[in-house]
Amino acid sequence: MPPITHRVWPKAPVIYQIYPRSFRDSTGSGTGDLKGICLHLEHVANLGADAIWISPFYPSPFTDGGYDIADHIDVHPALGTLDDFDRLVEVAHGLGLKVLIDQVFNHTSTVAPWFQRSLMRDPDYEDFYVWRDPKPDGTAPNNWLSQFGPPAWTWNHRRRQYYHHNFTKHQPSLNLRCERVQEQMRRIMRFWLDRGVDGFRLDAVTSFLFDPEERDNPPATPEVQRAVSGETFVPYTYQDHVYDILPGDGLPFMERLRNWAGEDVFLLGEVTSGNKSVELACGLSAPGRLSAAYTTDFPENDASAEAYAAILKRACDPQRLGWWLSSHDQPRHAAKAGDGSERDVRFLALVLATAPGPVLLYQGEELGLRQPDLPFEAVTDPLDLLYWPDGPGREGPRVPMPWAEGTGRGFTIGTPWLPMDWPQGQSVAVQEISERSNLGFYRRAFAFRREHDMGNMALRDWSRDGEVMRLSYETPGSVGTKTAEVVLNFGEGSARCRKAPDLASTPFDGTHMPGRTGAVWLGEAE
């Protein structure tokens, strides 16, 4: 095992998310694996990333993309071994990359030994999960819905009780108020920290705890429904989630996670509630709690100036919020938040590179990949299948990375687990040839962020004028104060500027910024 070293994180790191099954296959199985990740970590380091975030690689039946974990302290046989993981950490650290791994503490798989023993009322595991008696008429304990839409309670005839689940019925909720469960969570974190991990991304952190009285959620007002995460045709959005999302002692629970992890470990929380999401994220990342948290507000509102300004207005400290546009369960943003053109890909890259908090990049976005269309028979994602063909498109961003041209696209010598119908010319191999490619611009933009220490600058002021956002940053230096002025033109019309910028997503003469362009001006205050 690698020795534990002091973990020094930037204030606002750039974190590159890797979905292991879709990054690189080293065996010809058609499924990506841990050894495959090692083969291309240099690509991530060359992007200017500070860390990688690895989505679940644990044993799982993959009924929800690996987020249904059967064993939190092992590696799925199809993805490698613990020795492979140790080697991955060693290679990443050798390239200056920290390693952040997913932890799913909200639930397990129904095939997990914990759940099977709880099902049989093993005294040591009986209260590991949220089991509840039915109402006298046999119906569920309350009106809560899973985030996918169906009821959040499933009947088990052996226990003659309902078990709770925030997502699919194959993902039963852990009882995180149970001290024995908490001890297991602490043990899991320590297991991976001892293997050299530098941080954790905490899945669905807003679902960890709920109202002890388990009261019915009230109906959502139209305003609340628009704010709740997810499409408005999903029944979950019809409720105001005041009782099933982190009430009371939920936020202070983050202090336990911090105590278990230690002060030098980066903890990133996922906020899955759209209603009061930014306020929750700020509470989750208060001092002594998580390092940062991120919401779905920006990507779900197509990365607009209005959405950007609304987040800044609601945030007590926007530098504790993660900024992102694509992920393993959000459609690729190139043609969603933009029109798919190189202009828009680079504009949105600069929006992220100049963001005031941690930045989360998702594998392949640096290539400008669009959301692919998949046939029904290829889709495995439960949410996409539930609302087919109108689901959110969560499977699309999991289509494997095109490293090269030709059969298998450099991802595999076998048959990829999802069809890879990427257009010709979008692979890493092709885009590395020219600095004028999307990949070339991503590298320049994030090298600029690192070189000028923008991740450690404080957001001093901001304003919005229609489709134009202006951000002012500064950081105290040993000689004077370094400053950065950022202008983001989300509209199609031009915006006036005073001089040529130090970095721009689209070149311009310095007086009229074109539409869908971002730019940065560096300076030093007296």
Short mmCIF file of C-alpha atoms in Angstrom, two decimals:
data_model
loop_
_atom_site.label_atom_id
_atom_site.label_comp_id
_atom_site.label_asym_id
_atom_site.label_seq_id
_atom_site.Cartn_x
_atom_site.Cartn_y
_atom_site.Cartn_z
CA MET A 1 0.00 0.00 0.00
CA PRO A 2 1.22 3.53 -0.71
CA PRO A 3 2.16 5.54 2.40
CA ILE A 4 -0.25 8.17 3.62
CA THR A 5 1.04 11.64 2.79
CA HIS A 6 -0.13 15.08 3.80
CA ARG A 7 -2.94 16.11 1.47
CA VAL A 8 -2.71 19.73 0.36
CA TRP A 9 -5.64 20.72 -1.83
CA PRO A 10 -6.07 23.96 -3.80
CA LYS A 11 -8.93 26.10 -2.52
CA ALA A 12 -10.88 25.51 -5.74
CA PRO A 13 -9.46 22.42 -7.47
CA VAL A 14 -10.19 21.28 -11.02
CA ILE A 15 -11.52 17.73 -10.73
CA TYR A 16 -11.85 15.41 -13.75
CA GLN A 17 -14.55 12.76 -13.44
CA ILE A 18 -13.86 9.29 -14.81
CA TYR A 19 -16.63 6.75 -15.37
CA PRO A 20 -14.47 3.57 -15.24
CA ARG A 21 -16.56 1.36 -17.54
CA SER A 22 -16.29 3.95 -20.32
CA PHE A 23 -12.78 5.40 -20.03
CA ARG A 24 -10.44 2.71 -21.41
CA ASP A 25 -10.62 -1.07 -21.72
CA SER A 26 -7.27 -2.79 -21.16
CA THR A 27 -8.45 -6.39 -21.62
CA GLY A 28 -10.60 -6.48 -24.77
CA SER A 29 -13.76 -7.21 -22.78
CA GLY A 30 -15.50 -4.09 -24.10
CA THR A 31 -15.73 -2.63 -20.59
CA GLY A 32 -13.32 -0.06 -19.20
CA ASP A 33 -11.28 -0.93 -16.13
CA LEU A 34 -8.78 0.41 -13.59
CA LYS A 35 -5.74 -0.58 -15.66
CA GLY A 36 -7.29 1.30 -18.56
CA ILE A 37 -7.53 4.44 -16.44
CA CYS A 38 -3.79 4.22 -15.72
CA LEU A 39 -3.07 4.19 -19.47
CA HIS A 40 -4.52 7.68 -19.96
CA LEU A 41 -3.94 9.58 -16.73
CA GLU A 42 -1.30 11.66 -18.49
CA HIS A 43 -4.10 13.00 -20.72
CA VAL A 44 -5.92 14.19 -17.60
CA ALA A 45 -2.79 15.76 -16.12
CA ASN A 46 -2.17 17.63 -19.40
CA LEU A 47 -5.62 19.22 -19.09
CA GLY A 48 -4.51 21.05 -15.97
CA ALA A 49 -6.65 18.99 -13.61
CA ASP A 50 -5.70 18.82 -9.96
CA ALA A 51 -7.51 15.57 -9.25
CA ILE A 52 -9.52 12.72 -10.67
CA TRP A 53 -12.90 11.63 -9.37
CA ILE A 54 -13.52 7.94 -10.07
CA SER A 55 -17.15 6.82 -10.22
CA PRO A 56 -17.98 3.51 -8.45
CA PHE A 57 -15.74 0.58 -9.32
CA TYR A 58 -17.05 -1.65 -6.52
CA PRO A 59 -18.84 -5.02 -6.80
CA SER A 60 -22.34 -4.27 -8.09
CA PRO A 61 -25.10 -5.84 -10.21
CA PHE A 62 -25.15 -2.53 -12.17
CA THR A 63 -28.89 -2.01 -11.98
CA ASP A 64 -28.09 1.71 -11.61
CA GLY A 65 -24.77 2.18 -13.31
CA GLY A 66 -22.70 0.92 -10.39
CA TYR A 67 -24.31 3.21 -7.82
CA ASP A 68 -25.96 0.12 -6.35
CA ILE A 69 -23.01 -1.20 -4.36
CA ALA A 70 -22.77 -4.70 -2.95
CA ASP A 71 -19.39 -4.29 -1.22
CA HIS A 72 -17.83 -0.90 -0.43
CA ILE A 73 -14.29 -2.19 0.15
CA ASP A 74 -13.52 -4.24 -2.93
CA VAL A 75 -13.24 -3.90 -6.72
CA HIS A 76 -15.70 -5.35 -9.24
CA PRO A 77 -13.90 -8.32 -10.88
CA ALA A 78 -14.66 -6.94 -14.35
CA LEU A 79 -12.91 -3.69 -13.43
CA GLY A 80 -9.78 -5.06 -11.76
CA THR A 81 -8.35 -5.79 -8.34
CA LEU A 82 -7.26 -3.91 -5.24
CA ASP A 83 -3.68 -4.18 -6.51
CA ASP A 84 -4.82 -2.45 -9.72
CA PHE A 85 -6.36 0.30 -7.60
CA ASP A 86 -3.16 0.76 -5.62
CA ARG A 87 -1.23 1.07 -8.88
CA LEU A 88 -3.73 3.65 -10.14
CA VAL A 89 -3.20 5.79 -7.03
CA GLU A 90 0.57 5.50 -7.46
CA VAL A 91 0.43 6.57 -11.11
CA ALA A 92 -1.95 9.45 -10.39
CA HIS A 93 0.19 10.79 -7.56
CA GLY A 94 3.27 10.50 -9.76
CA LEU A 95 1.57 12.83 -12.27
CA GLY A 96 0.57 15.31 -9.57
CA LEU A 97 -3.07 14.21 -9.58
CA LYS A 98 -4.98 13.65 -6.36
CA VAL A 99 -7.50 10.81 -6.22
CA LEU A 100 -11.13 11.34 -5.23
CA ILE A 101 -13.42 8.29 -5.21
CA ASP A 102 -17.18 7.96 -5.07
CA GLN A 103 -18.73 6.88 -1.80
CA VAL A 104 -22.40 5.88 -1.77
CA PHE A 105 -23.44 5.99 1.87
CA ASN A 106 -27.12 6.65 1.21
CA HIS A 107 -27.92 3.08 0.14
CA THR A 108 -26.58 -0.28 -1.01
CA SER A 109 -27.70 -2.89 -3.49
CA THR A 110 -30.37 -5.40 -2.45
CA VAL A 111 -27.78 -8.12 -3.13
CA ALA A 112 -25.42 -6.64 -0.53
CA PRO A 113 -24.76 -9.07 2.36
CA TRP A 114 -25.83 -6.35 4.80
CA PHE A 115 -29.29 -6.18 3.23
CA GLN A 116 -29.69 -9.93 3.01
CA ARG A 117 -28.86 -10.29 6.71
CA SER A 118 -31.16 -7.42 7.60
CA LEU A 119 -33.91 -9.07 5.59
CA MET A 120 -33.53 -12.21 7.72
CA ARG A 121 -33.61 -10.09 10.93
CA ASP A 122 -30.05 -10.92 11.91
CA PRO A 123 -29.77 -9.05 15.25
CA ASP A 124 -26.52 -7.37 14.17
CA TYR A 125 -28.09 -6.03 10.95
CA GLU A 126 -31.83 -5.80 11.64
CA ASP A 127 -31.84 -1.99 11.84
CA PHE A 128 -29.15 -1.35 9.18
CA TYR A 129 -31.86 -0.21 6.77
CA VAL A 130 -35.02 1.89 6.94
CA TRP A 131 -37.74 -0.70 7.59
CA ARG A 132 -41.23 0.42 8.56
CA ASP A 133 -44.53 -1.28 9.34
CA PRO A 134 -47.46 -0.69 6.99
CA LYS A 135 -50.44 1.42 7.88
CA PRO A 136 -53.39 -0.58 9.25
CA ASP A 137 -54.80 -0.85 5.72
CA GLY A 138 -51.53 -2.30 4.41
CA THR A 139 -50.41 0.79 2.52
CA ALA A 140 -47.01 2.48 2.74
CA PRO A 141 -46.02 4.50 5.84
CA ASN A 142 -46.32 7.88 4.07
CA ASN A 143 -46.58 9.56 0.67
CA TRP A 144 -42.89 9.87 -0.09
CA LEU A 145 -41.78 9.25 -3.66
CA SER A 146 -38.45 8.07 -4.96
CA GLN A 147 -36.48 10.58 -6.98
CA PHE A 148 -37.21 8.51 -10.08
CA GLY A 149 -40.97 8.93 -9.52
CA PRO A 150 -42.43 5.64 -8.18
CA PRO A 151 -43.21 5.29 -4.44
CA ALA A 152 -40.18 5.37 -2.13
CA TRP A 153 -41.41 2.28 -0.26
CA THR A 154 -41.27 -1.36 -1.38
CA TRP A 155 -43.01 -4.21 0.44
CA ASN A 156 -41.00 -7.21 1.57
CA HIS A 157 -43.16 -10.22 2.39
CA ARG A 158 -40.53 -11.94 4.52
CA ARG A 159 -40.24 -9.13 7.03
CA ARG A 160 -43.82 -8.02 6.39
CA GLN A 161 -42.50 -4.50 6.30
CA TYR A 162 -41.72 -1.79 3.78
CA TYR A 163 -38.17 -0.70 3.10
CA HIS A 164 -37.33 2.80 1.97
CA HIS A 165 -35.36 3.75 -1.15
CA ASN A 166 -34.65 7.18 -2.60
CA PHE A 167 -33.96 5.76 -6.04
CA THR A 168 -34.81 2.32 -7.45
CA LYS A 169 -36.25 -0.52 -5.39
CA HIS A 170 -32.89 -2.24 -5.84
CA GLN A 171 -31.20 0.47 -3.71
CA PRO A 172 -32.50 0.23 -0.13
CA SER A 173 -31.72 3.19 2.12
CA LEU A 174 -29.21 2.69 4.90
CA ASN A 175 -30.29 3.77 8.39
CA LEU A 176 -27.58 6.36 8.96
CA ARG A 177 -28.86 7.09 12.47
CA CYS A 178 -27.81 3.56 13.46
CA GLU A 179 -24.46 3.68 15.27
CA ARG A 180 -23.36 0.36 13.76
CA VAL A 181 -23.97 1.74 10.26
CA GLN A 182 -22.01 4.86 11.13
CA GLU A 183 -19.13 2.72 12.32
CA GLN A 184 -19.16 0.89 8.97
CA MET A 185 -19.05 4.23 7.13
CA ARG A 186 -16.07 5.33 9.21
CA ARG A 187 -14.35 1.99 8.54
CA ILE A 188 -14.94 2.27 4.79
CA MET A 189 -13.47 5.76 4.64
CA ARG A 190 -10.43 4.68 6.63
CA PHE A 191 -9.92 1.62 4.38
CA TRP A 192 -9.57 3.79 1.27
CA LEU A 193 -7.64 6.59 2.98
CA ASP A 194 -5.11 3.99 4.09
CA ARG A 195 -4.72 3.06 0.40
CA GLY A 196 -3.74 6.64 -0.44
CA VAL A 197 -7.05 8.21 -1.47
CA ASP A 198 -7.13 12.02 -1.10
CA GLY A 199 -10.87 12.64 -0.95
CA PHE A 200 -14.41 11.43 -1.47
CA ARG A 201 -17.32 12.48 -3.62
CA LEU A 202 -20.43 11.75 -1.54
CA ASP A 203 -23.34 10.58 -3.65
CA ALA A 204 -26.85 11.91 -2.91
CA VAL A 205 -25.74 13.53 0.32
CA THR A 206 -29.03 15.43 0.70
CA SER A 207 -30.86 12.11 1.02
CA PHE A 208 -28.84 10.84 3.98
CA LEU A 209 -31.35 11.72 6.69
CA PHE A 210 -35.02 12.60 6.91
CA ASP A 211 -37.71 13.75 9.34
CA PRO A 212 -37.80 11.28 12.27
CA GLU A 213 -41.61 11.61 12.37
CA GLU A 214 -41.76 10.73 8.65
CA ARG A 215 -44.57 13.17 7.93
CA ASP A 216 -46.16 13.37 4.49
CA ASN A 217 -44.60 15.84 2.08
CA PRO A 218 -46.97 18.66 1.07
CA PRO A 219 -47.82 19.32 -2.58
CA ALA A 220 -45.37 21.52 -4.45
CA THR A 221 -46.41 24.95 -5.58
CA PRO A 222 -45.74 25.65 -9.27
CA GLU A 223 -42.66 27.65 -8.25
CA VAL A 224 -41.32 24.81 -6.10
CA GLN A 225 -42.04 22.22 -8.79
CA ARG A 226 -39.94 24.16 -11.28
CA ALA A 227 -37.08 24.23 -8.76
CA VAL A 228 -37.14 20.54 -7.80
CA SER A 229 -34.45 18.58 -9.62
CA GLY A 230 -35.74 16.56 -12.58
CA GLU A 231 -38.23 16.85 -15.43
CA THR A 232 -41.60 18.26 -14.37
CA PHE A 233 -43.40 15.16 -15.69
CA VAL A 234 -41.70 13.07 -12.97
CA PRO A 235 -44.12 12.66 -10.00
CA TYR A 236 -41.28 13.45 -7.57
CA THR A 237 -41.46 17.10 -8.66
CA TYR A 238 -45.11 17.29 -7.52
CA GLN A 239 -44.03 17.30 -3.87
CA ASP A 240 -42.32 19.91 -1.73
CA HIS A 241 -39.58 17.78 -0.15
CA VAL A 242 -39.54 19.33 3.29
CA TYR A 243 -39.55 16.04 5.23
CA ASP A 244 -37.47 13.60 3.16
CA ILE A 245 -34.47 15.84 2.43
CA LEU A 246 -31.96 16.71 5.19
CA PRO A 247 -34.05 18.35 7.92
CA GLY A 248 -33.03 19.04 11.49
CA ASP A 249 -29.83 17.17 12.26
CA GLY A 250 -29.03 16.49 8.60
CA LEU A 251 -26.57 19.33 8.08
CA PRO A 252 -24.66 18.77 11.36
CA PHE A 253 -24.27 15.11 10.29
CA MET A 254 -21.66 16.38 7.84
CA GLU A 255 -19.47 17.18 10.82
CA ARG A 256 -19.30 13.46 11.59
CA LEU A 257 -18.14 12.76 8.04
CA ARG A 258 -15.44 15.40 8.47
CA ASN A 259 -14.32 13.87 11.76
CA TRP A 260 -14.16 10.41 10.19
CA ALA A 261 -12.19 11.64 7.17
CA GLY A 262 -9.83 14.15 8.79
CA GLU A 263 -9.14 17.79 8.04
CA ASP A 264 -6.89 17.25 5.02
CA VAL A 265 -9.35 15.12 3.01
CA PHE A 266 -11.43 16.80 0.29
CA LEU A 267 -15.13 16.02 0.73
CA LEU A 268 -17.46 16.88 -2.16
CA GLY A 269 -21.21 16.49 -1.71
CA GLU A 270 -23.86 15.99 -4.40
CA VAL A 271 -27.08 17.97 -3.81
CA THR A 272 -29.97 16.19 -5.53
CA SER A 273 -32.71 18.56 -4.36
CA GLY A 274 -33.45 21.49 -6.65
CA ASN A 275 -35.65 23.19 -4.06
CA LYS A 276 -33.35 25.40 -1.93
CA SER A 277 -30.41 23.53 -3.44
CA VAL A 278 -27.88 26.35 -3.27
CA GLU A 279 -28.78 27.13 0.32
CA LEU A 280 -28.40 23.44 1.20
CA ALA A 281 -25.04 23.28 -0.55
CA CYS A 282 -23.81 26.25 1.48
CA GLY A 283 -25.00 24.62 4.70
CA LEU A 284 -23.36 21.33 3.80
CA SER A 285 -20.02 23.04 3.14
CA ALA A 286 -19.99 25.30 6.21
CA PRO A 287 -16.76 25.26 8.26
CA GLY A 288 -16.11 21.87 9.81
CA ARG A 289 -18.29 20.09 7.26
CA LEU A 290 -17.74 19.29 3.57
CA SER A 291 -15.09 21.03 1.47
CA ALA A 292 -17.64 21.84 -1.23
CA ALA A 293 -21.01 20.78 -2.61
CA TYR A 294 -22.57 21.04 -6.04
CA THR A 295 -26.13 21.36 -7.33
CA THR A 296 -27.87 20.71 -10.64
CA ASP A 297 -29.07 24.31 -11.06
CA PHE A 298 -26.55 25.42 -13.67
CA PRO A 299 -26.67 22.43 -16.08
CA GLU A 300 -30.43 21.93 -15.71
CA ASN A 301 -30.98 25.58 -16.67
CA ASP A 302 -28.76 25.23 -19.75
CA ALA A 303 -25.88 27.30 -18.33
CA SER A 304 -27.60 30.64 -18.83
CA ALA A 305 -26.62 34.07 -17.52
CA GLU A 306 -29.83 34.07 -15.52
CA ALA A 307 -28.95 30.75 -13.86
CA TYR A 308 -25.38 31.89 -13.14
CA ALA A 309 -26.60 35.11 -11.51
CA ALA A 310 -29.28 33.30 -9.50
CA ILE A 311 -26.67 30.95 -8.01
CA LEU A 312 -24.37 33.83 -7.06
CA LYS A 313 -27.27 35.74 -5.53
CA ARG A 314 -28.37 32.78 -3.39
CA ALA A 315 -24.92 31.57 -2.35
CA CYS A 316 -23.40 32.76 0.91
CA ASP A 317 -20.01 31.74 -0.54
CA PRO A 318 -19.96 30.71 -4.23
CA GLN A 319 -16.39 29.45 -3.78
CA ARG A 320 -17.76 26.50 -1.81
CA LEU A 321 -19.98 25.47 -4.75
CA GLY A 322 -18.84 23.06 -7.43
CA TRP A 323 -19.28 24.36 -11.02
CA TRP A 324 -19.98 21.83 -13.77
CA LEU A 325 -22.03 21.09 -16.89
CA SER A 326 -21.80 17.35 -17.72
CA SER A 327 -21.53 14.18 -15.66
CA HIS A 328 -22.26 10.46 -15.69
CA ASP A 329 -25.98 11.16 -15.15
CA GLN A 330 -26.47 14.48 -16.95
CA PRO A 331 -26.58 14.76 -20.76
CA ARG A 332 -23.49 16.07 -22.47
CA HIS A 333 -23.76 19.84 -22.56
CA ALA A 334 -22.14 20.78 -25.89
CA ALA A 335 -25.45 20.84 -27.79
CA LYS A 336 -27.70 21.31 -24.74
CA ALA A 337 -26.22 24.37 -23.06
CA GLY A 338 -24.77 25.34 -26.44
CA ASP A 339 -25.36 24.73 -30.13
CA GLY A 340 -22.61 22.13 -30.44
CA SER A 341 -20.29 24.44 -32.36
CA GLU A 342 -16.62 24.94 -31.53
CA ARG A 343 -17.51 28.50 -30.55
CA ASP A 344 -19.96 27.35 -27.90
CA VAL A 345 -17.80 24.46 -26.67
CA ARG A 346 -14.95 26.89 -26.01
CA PHE A 347 -17.17 29.55 -24.50
CA LEU A 348 -18.59 27.07 -22.01
CA ALA A 349 -15.07 25.80 -21.27
CA LEU A 350 -14.06 29.33 -20.33
CA VAL A 351 -17.22 29.74 -18.23
CA LEU A 352 -15.97 26.80 -16.17
CA ALA A 353 -12.30 27.79 -16.19
CA THR A 354 -13.19 31.18 -14.66
CA ALA A 355 -15.75 29.89 -12.16
CA PRO A 356 -15.36 30.99 -8.52
CA GLY A 357 -15.28 27.52 -6.95
CA PRO A 358 -14.14 23.95 -7.64
CA VAL A 359 -14.61 22.89 -11.27
CA LEU A 360 -15.88 19.44 -12.22
CA LEU A 361 -15.01 18.26 -15.73
CA TYR A 362 -16.48 15.08 -17.18
CA GLN A 363 -14.49 12.76 -19.41
CA GLY A 364 -14.82 13.67 -23.07
CA GLU A 365 -16.21 17.17 -22.68
CA GLU A 366 -12.73 18.46 -23.59
CA LEU A 367 -13.36 16.98 -27.04
CA GLY A 368 -16.64 18.83 -27.52
CA LEU A 369 -18.57 15.56 -27.68
CA ARG A 370 -22.31 15.90 -28.22
CA GLN A 371 -24.93 13.79 -26.49
CA PRO A 372 -25.19 10.58 -28.57
CA ASP A 373 -28.46 8.95 -29.58
CA LEU A 374 -28.78 5.39 -28.31
CA PRO A 375 -31.30 2.75 -29.44
CA PHE A 376 -33.67 1.37 -26.82
CA GLU A 377 -32.06 -2.06 -26.88
CA ALA A 378 -28.67 -0.58 -25.86
CA VAL A 379 -29.93 1.42 -22.87
CA THR A 380 -29.50 0.00 -19.37
CA ASP A 381 -30.14 3.10 -17.24
CA PRO A 382 -33.30 2.66 -15.13
CA LEU A 383 -34.40 6.29 -15.30
CA ASP A 384 -33.97 6.51 -19.07
CA LEU A 385 -35.93 3.27 -19.49
CA LEU A 386 -38.70 4.32 -17.11
CA TYR A 387 -39.57 7.38 -19.22
CA TRP A 388 -38.37 6.18 -22.63
CA PRO A 389 -37.98 7.95 -25.00
CA ASP A 390 -38.40 11.11 -22.91
CA GLY A 391 -35.98 10.31 -20.09
CA PRO A 392 -33.07 12.57 -19.13
CA GLY A 393 -30.50 10.77 -21.28
CA ARG A 394 -28.27 9.54 -18.45
CA GLU A 395 -26.84 6.67 -20.52
CA GLY A 396 -25.60 8.97 -23.29
CA PRO A 397 -22.62 10.46 -21.45
CA ARG A 398 -21.50 6.93 -20.55
CA VAL A 399 -20.76 6.02 -24.17
CA PRO A 400 -17.02 5.23 -24.11
CA MET A 401 -14.27 7.74 -24.88
CA PRO A 402 -12.93 7.95 -28.45
CA TRP A 403 -9.16 7.87 -28.03
CA ALA A 404 -8.46 7.21 -31.70
CA GLU A 405 -10.14 6.71 -35.05
CA GLY A 406 -11.14 3.34 -36.49
CA THR A 407 -12.78 0.24 -35.03
CA GLY A 408 -13.10 0.42 -31.27
CA ARG A 409 -11.98 4.07 -31.35
CA GLY A 410 -8.92 3.24 -29.25
CA PHE A 411 -11.19 2.35 -26.32
CA THR A 412 -11.25 -1.43 -26.87
CA ILE A 413 -10.19 -4.19 -29.22
CA GLY A 414 -13.46 -5.93 -28.39
CA THR A 415 -17.11 -4.89 -28.66
CA PRO A 416 -17.80 -1.81 -26.50
CA TRP A 417 -20.53 -2.20 -23.90
CA LEU A 418 -22.37 0.76 -25.46
CA PRO A 419 -22.39 1.61 -29.18
CA MET A 420 -19.67 4.13 -30.13
CA ASP A 421 -21.03 6.04 -33.10
CA TRP A 422 -18.88 9.14 -32.62
CA PRO A 423 -18.32 11.33 -35.68
CA GLN A 424 -14.94 11.00 -37.36
CA GLY A 425 -12.29 13.47 -36.30
CA GLN A 426 -13.37 13.96 -32.69
CA SER A 427 -10.93 11.56 -31.07
CA VAL A 428 -8.09 12.53 -28.77
CA ALA A 429 -5.58 11.36 -31.37
CA VAL A 430 -6.92 13.75 -34.00
CA GLN A 431 -7.44 16.73 -31.69
CA GLU A 432 -3.93 16.45 -30.24
CA ILE A 433 -2.53 17.35 -33.66
CA SER A 434 -3.74 20.95 -33.52
CA GLU A 435 -3.69 23.48 -30.69
CA ARG A 436 -6.74 25.05 -32.37
CA SER A 437 -8.92 22.03 -31.53
CA ASN A 438 -11.43 21.92 -28.67
CA LEU A 439 -8.92 19.83 -26.72
CA GLY A 440 -6.25 22.43 -27.35
CA PHE A 441 -8.47 25.21 -26.03
CA TYR A 442 -9.39 23.26 -22.88
CA ARG A 443 -5.69 22.79 -22.19
CA ARG A 444 -4.97 26.50 -22.68
CA ALA A 445 -7.93 27.64 -20.58
CA PHE A 446 -7.14 25.46 -17.58
CA ALA A 447 -3.39 26.06 -17.86
CA PHE A 448 -4.25 29.77 -17.69
CA ARG A 449 -6.40 29.19 -14.58
CA ARG A 450 -3.53 27.34 -12.89
CA GLU A 451 -0.71 29.64 -14.03
CA HIS A 452 -2.49 32.73 -12.72
CA ASP A 453 -3.77 31.04 -9.58
CA MET A 454 -7.38 31.89 -10.40
CA GLY A 455 -8.61 28.99 -8.29
CA ASN A 456 -7.32 30.77 -5.19
CA MET A 457 -8.67 34.20 -6.08
CA ALA A 458 -11.67 35.56 -4.19
CA LEU A 459 -14.78 36.75 -6.01
CA ARG A 460 -14.85 40.43 -5.03
CA ASP A 461 -17.84 41.61 -7.06
CA TRP A 462 -20.14 40.56 -9.88
CA SER A 463 -22.94 41.99 -12.00
CA ARG A 464 -25.34 40.90 -14.69
CA ASP A 465 -26.56 43.08 -17.55
CA GLY A 466 -28.97 41.03 -19.64
CA GLU A 467 -26.94 38.20 -21.16
CA VAL A 468 -23.59 39.53 -19.96
CA MET A 469 -21.97 38.49 -16.67
CA ARG A 470 -19.02 40.43 -15.23
CA LEU A 471 -16.90 38.93 -12.43
CA SER A 472 -14.12 40.65 -10.48
CA TYR A 473 -11.51 38.53 -8.69
CA GLU A 474 -8.56 39.38 -6.52
CA THR A 475 -5.99 37.62 -4.38
CA PRO A 476 -3.51 39.19 -1.96
CA GLY A 477 0.03 38.69 -3.20
CA SER A 478 3.43 39.23 -1.67
CA VAL A 479 3.77 42.37 -3.81
CA GLY A 480 0.41 44.02 -4.34
CA THR A 481 -2.86 42.33 -5.17
CA LYS A 482 -3.42 40.29 -8.32
CA THR A 483 -6.75 40.84 -10.05
CA ALA A 484 -8.77 39.24 -12.83
CA GLU A 485 -11.75 40.71 -14.63
CA VAL A 486 -13.98 38.19 -16.40
CA VAL A 487 -16.71 38.97 -18.93
CA LEU A 488 -19.03 36.19 -20.07
CA ASN A 489 -21.31 37.06 -22.98
CA PHE A 490 -24.06 34.40 -22.96
CA GLY A 491 -26.04 36.17 -25.71
CA GLU A 492 -25.62 36.43 -29.46
CA GLY A 493 -25.12 40.21 -29.52
CA SER A 494 -21.77 41.90 -28.95
CA ALA A 495 -20.57 43.44 -25.69
CA ARG A 496 -18.28 46.45 -25.35
CA CYS A 497 -14.82 46.08 -23.81
CA ARG A 498 -11.93 48.50 -23.23
CA LYS A 499 -8.90 46.56 -24.45
CA ALA A 500 -7.68 43.23 -25.77
CA PRO A 501 -8.03 40.37 -23.23
CA ASP A 502 -5.35 38.07 -21.88
CA LEU A 503 -7.49 35.05 -22.77
CA ALA A 504 -10.66 34.74 -24.85
CA SER A 505 -12.72 31.81 -26.10
CA THR A 506 -13.12 33.58 -29.46
CA PRO A 507 -10.43 36.06 -30.59
CA PHE A 508 -11.59 39.68 -30.92
CA ASP A 509 -10.05 43.14 -31.30
CA GLY A 510 -10.61 44.22 -27.71
CA THR A 511 -13.46 46.69 -28.17
CA HIS A 512 -16.40 44.55 -29.25
CA MET A 513 -16.70 41.10 -27.72
CA PRO A 514 -18.69 38.75 -30.01
CA GLY A 515 -21.69 36.83 -28.78
CA ARG A 516 -21.16 33.53 -26.96
CA THR A 517 -17.65 34.57 -25.94
CA GLY A 518 -15.82 34.76 -22.63
CA ALA A 519 -12.66 36.68 -21.83
CA VAL A 520 -10.26 37.44 -18.97
CA TRP A 521 -8.18 40.53 -18.21
CA LEU A 522 -5.39 40.23 -15.63
CA GLY A 523 -4.09 43.07 -13.52
CA GLU A 524 -2.48 44.10 -10.28
CA ALA A 525 -4.07 46.56 -7.88
CA GLU A 526 -1.96 49.02 -5.95
#
